[in-house]
Amino acid sequence: MNVDGTKYDSLIKDTEYNIRDDKVLHVDFFSPDADEKLVHGIKVKFTGNPVGVLKGGFKNERNNKIKIKAKLADLPESIVVDISKINISESLSVKDLDLGKKVEILTDKNLVLVSVSPAR
């Protein structure tokens, strides 16, 4: 955010929209200290078609949101995961995500995000 020539690292805390035309009416910003670690919920986006689906399995997206903790400068804008290597009876869990050393994952490491189940 840039206010009168001064830059601030900020997050949007809340947004109010006009219900008729969906234009933004009001935005609340939050500017934490640079050393403060923030807890943030972020969606995980999945790309690719699992190899298990190509073999007749069914993709199950069980969870797509995780909770992380990091400084504002280290928060990822998005998390995109390629799931094309998941085979039948395999899954992708939170423990399989690599967000680097500066981002701490607070969600249970064993939580399954995506799995491929066999056809019945």
Short mmCIF file of C-alpha atoms in Angstrom, two decimals:
data_model
loop_
_atom_site.label_atom_id
_atom_site.label_comp_id
_atom_site.label_asym_id
_atom_site.label_seq_id
_atom_site.Cartn_x
_atom_site.Cartn_y
_atom_site.Cartn_z
CA MET A 1 0.00 0.00 0.00
CA ASN A 2 1.30 3.47 -0.85
CA VAL A 3 0.04 6.44 1.20
CA ASP A 4 1.37 9.89 0.33
CA GLY A 5 4.58 8.39 -1.06
CA THR A 6 5.19 6.09 1.93
CA LYS A 7 5.00 2.33 1.29
CA TYR A 8 3.42 -0.03 3.81
CA ASP A 9 3.37 -3.83 3.68
CA SER A 10 -0.30 -4.59 4.28
CA LEU A 11 -3.03 -7.18 4.02
CA ILE A 12 -6.67 -6.60 3.23
CA LYS A 13 -8.57 -7.36 6.43
CA ASP A 14 -12.13 -6.75 5.21
CA THR A 15 -13.92 -5.52 2.09
CA GLU A 16 -17.42 -4.11 1.75
CA TYR A 17 -19.18 -4.31 -1.63
CA ASN A 18 -22.23 -2.59 -3.13
CA ILE A 19 -24.86 -5.32 -3.48
CA ARG A 20 -26.26 -3.85 -6.69
CA ASP A 21 -23.19 -3.50 -8.87
CA ASP A 22 -20.51 -5.36 -6.85
CA LYS A 23 -18.25 -2.29 -6.68
CA VAL A 24 -15.97 -1.90 -3.70
CA LEU A 25 -17.34 0.54 -1.12
CA HIS A 26 -14.79 0.18 1.66
CA VAL A 27 -11.58 -1.69 2.42
CA ASP A 28 -9.90 -2.24 5.79
CA PHE A 29 -6.14 -2.78 5.74
CA PHE A 30 -3.89 -4.36 8.35
CA SER A 31 -0.18 -3.49 8.59
CA PRO A 32 1.63 -5.77 11.05
CA ASP A 33 5.17 -5.26 12.31
CA ALA A 34 7.80 -6.69 9.96
CA ASP A 35 8.95 -9.24 12.58
CA GLU A 36 5.45 -10.32 13.61
CA LYS A 37 4.41 -13.80 12.50
CA LEU A 38 0.84 -14.05 11.26
CA VAL A 39 -1.49 -17.03 11.28
CA HIS A 40 -3.24 -17.21 7.93
CA GLY A 41 -5.67 -19.62 6.27
CA ILE A 42 -4.83 -20.22 2.62
CA LYS A 43 -6.39 -22.34 -0.10
CA VAL A 44 -4.39 -25.03 -1.87
CA LYS A 45 -5.00 -25.12 -5.63
CA PHE A 46 -4.58 -28.43 -7.41
CA THR A 47 -3.31 -28.74 -10.99
CA GLY A 48 -2.96 -31.71 -13.26
CA ASN A 49 -4.99 -34.86 -13.73
CA PRO A 50 -3.97 -37.74 -11.42
CA VAL A 51 -2.59 -40.78 -13.23
CA GLY A 52 -4.94 -42.91 -11.10
CA VAL A 53 -7.94 -41.15 -12.66
CA LEU A 54 -6.63 -42.01 -16.13
CA LYS A 55 -6.58 -45.66 -14.98
CA GLY A 56 -10.22 -45.54 -13.90
CA GLY A 57 -9.98 -44.23 -10.33
CA PHE A 58 -11.92 -41.38 -8.78
CA LYS A 59 -10.33 -38.15 -7.52
CA ASN A 60 -11.50 -37.05 -4.06
CA GLU A 61 -10.64 -33.47 -3.07
CA ARG A 62 -11.08 -33.76 0.69
CA ASN A 63 -9.57 -30.50 1.93
CA ASN A 64 -8.23 -27.48 0.12
CA LYS A 65 -7.46 -25.06 2.95
CA ILE A 66 -4.58 -25.12 5.40
CA LYS A 67 -3.41 -22.85 8.20
CA ILE A 68 0.11 -21.42 8.06
CA LYS A 69 2.25 -19.07 10.14
CA ALA A 70 4.86 -16.70 8.71
CA LYS A 71 6.01 -13.11 8.54
CA LEU A 72 4.06 -10.94 6.10
CA ALA A 73 6.96 -10.83 3.63
CA ASP A 74 7.16 -14.64 3.63
CA LEU A 75 3.45 -15.42 3.22
CA PRO A 76 2.86 -17.13 -0.13
CA GLU A 77 0.32 -15.49 -2.43
CA SER A 78 -0.99 -18.92 -3.34
CA ILE A 79 -0.14 -22.59 -2.99
CA VAL A 80 -0.36 -24.59 -6.22
CA VAL A 81 0.29 -28.34 -6.14
CA ASP A 82 0.65 -30.68 -9.12
CA ILE A 83 -1.36 -33.85 -8.39
CA SER A 84 -0.68 -35.62 -11.70
CA LYS A 85 1.52 -38.32 -10.10
CA ILE A 86 -1.11 -39.59 -7.64
CA ASN A 87 -2.06 -43.17 -8.48
CA ILE A 88 -5.02 -45.31 -7.42
CA SER A 89 -5.14 -45.79 -3.59
CA GLU A 90 -2.61 -42.99 -3.09
CA SER A 91 -3.09 -39.56 -1.57
CA LEU A 92 -1.50 -36.16 -1.05
CA SER A 93 -1.31 -35.06 2.58
CA VAL A 94 -0.28 -31.83 4.27
CA LYS A 95 3.09 -33.44 5.13
CA ASP A 96 3.82 -33.69 1.38
CA LEU A 97 3.71 -29.89 0.93
CA ASP A 98 7.01 -28.01 0.81
CA LEU A 99 6.54 -24.33 1.60
CA GLY A 100 10.12 -23.61 2.58
CA LYS A 101 11.72 -22.99 5.96
CA LYS A 102 10.17 -19.57 6.56
CA VAL A 103 6.57 -20.84 6.50
CA GLU A 104 5.30 -23.03 9.34
CA ILE A 105 2.32 -25.27 8.59
CA LEU A 106 -0.07 -25.40 11.55
CA THR A 107 -2.58 -27.84 10.05
CA ASP A 108 -2.31 -31.52 11.07
CA LYS A 109 0.43 -33.05 8.90
CA ASN A 110 -1.61 -36.23 8.31
CA LEU A 111 -4.64 -34.40 6.92
CA VAL A 112 -5.39 -35.76 3.43
CA LEU A 113 -5.88 -33.08 0.79
CA VAL A 114 -6.51 -35.22 -2.31
CA SER A 115 -6.82 -38.96 -2.82
CA VAL A 116 -7.61 -41.29 -5.71
CA SER A 117 -9.88 -44.19 -4.87
CA PRO A 118 -10.35 -47.30 -7.01
CA ALA A 119 -13.48 -47.84 -9.08
CA ARG A 120 -16.03 -50.09 -7.40
#
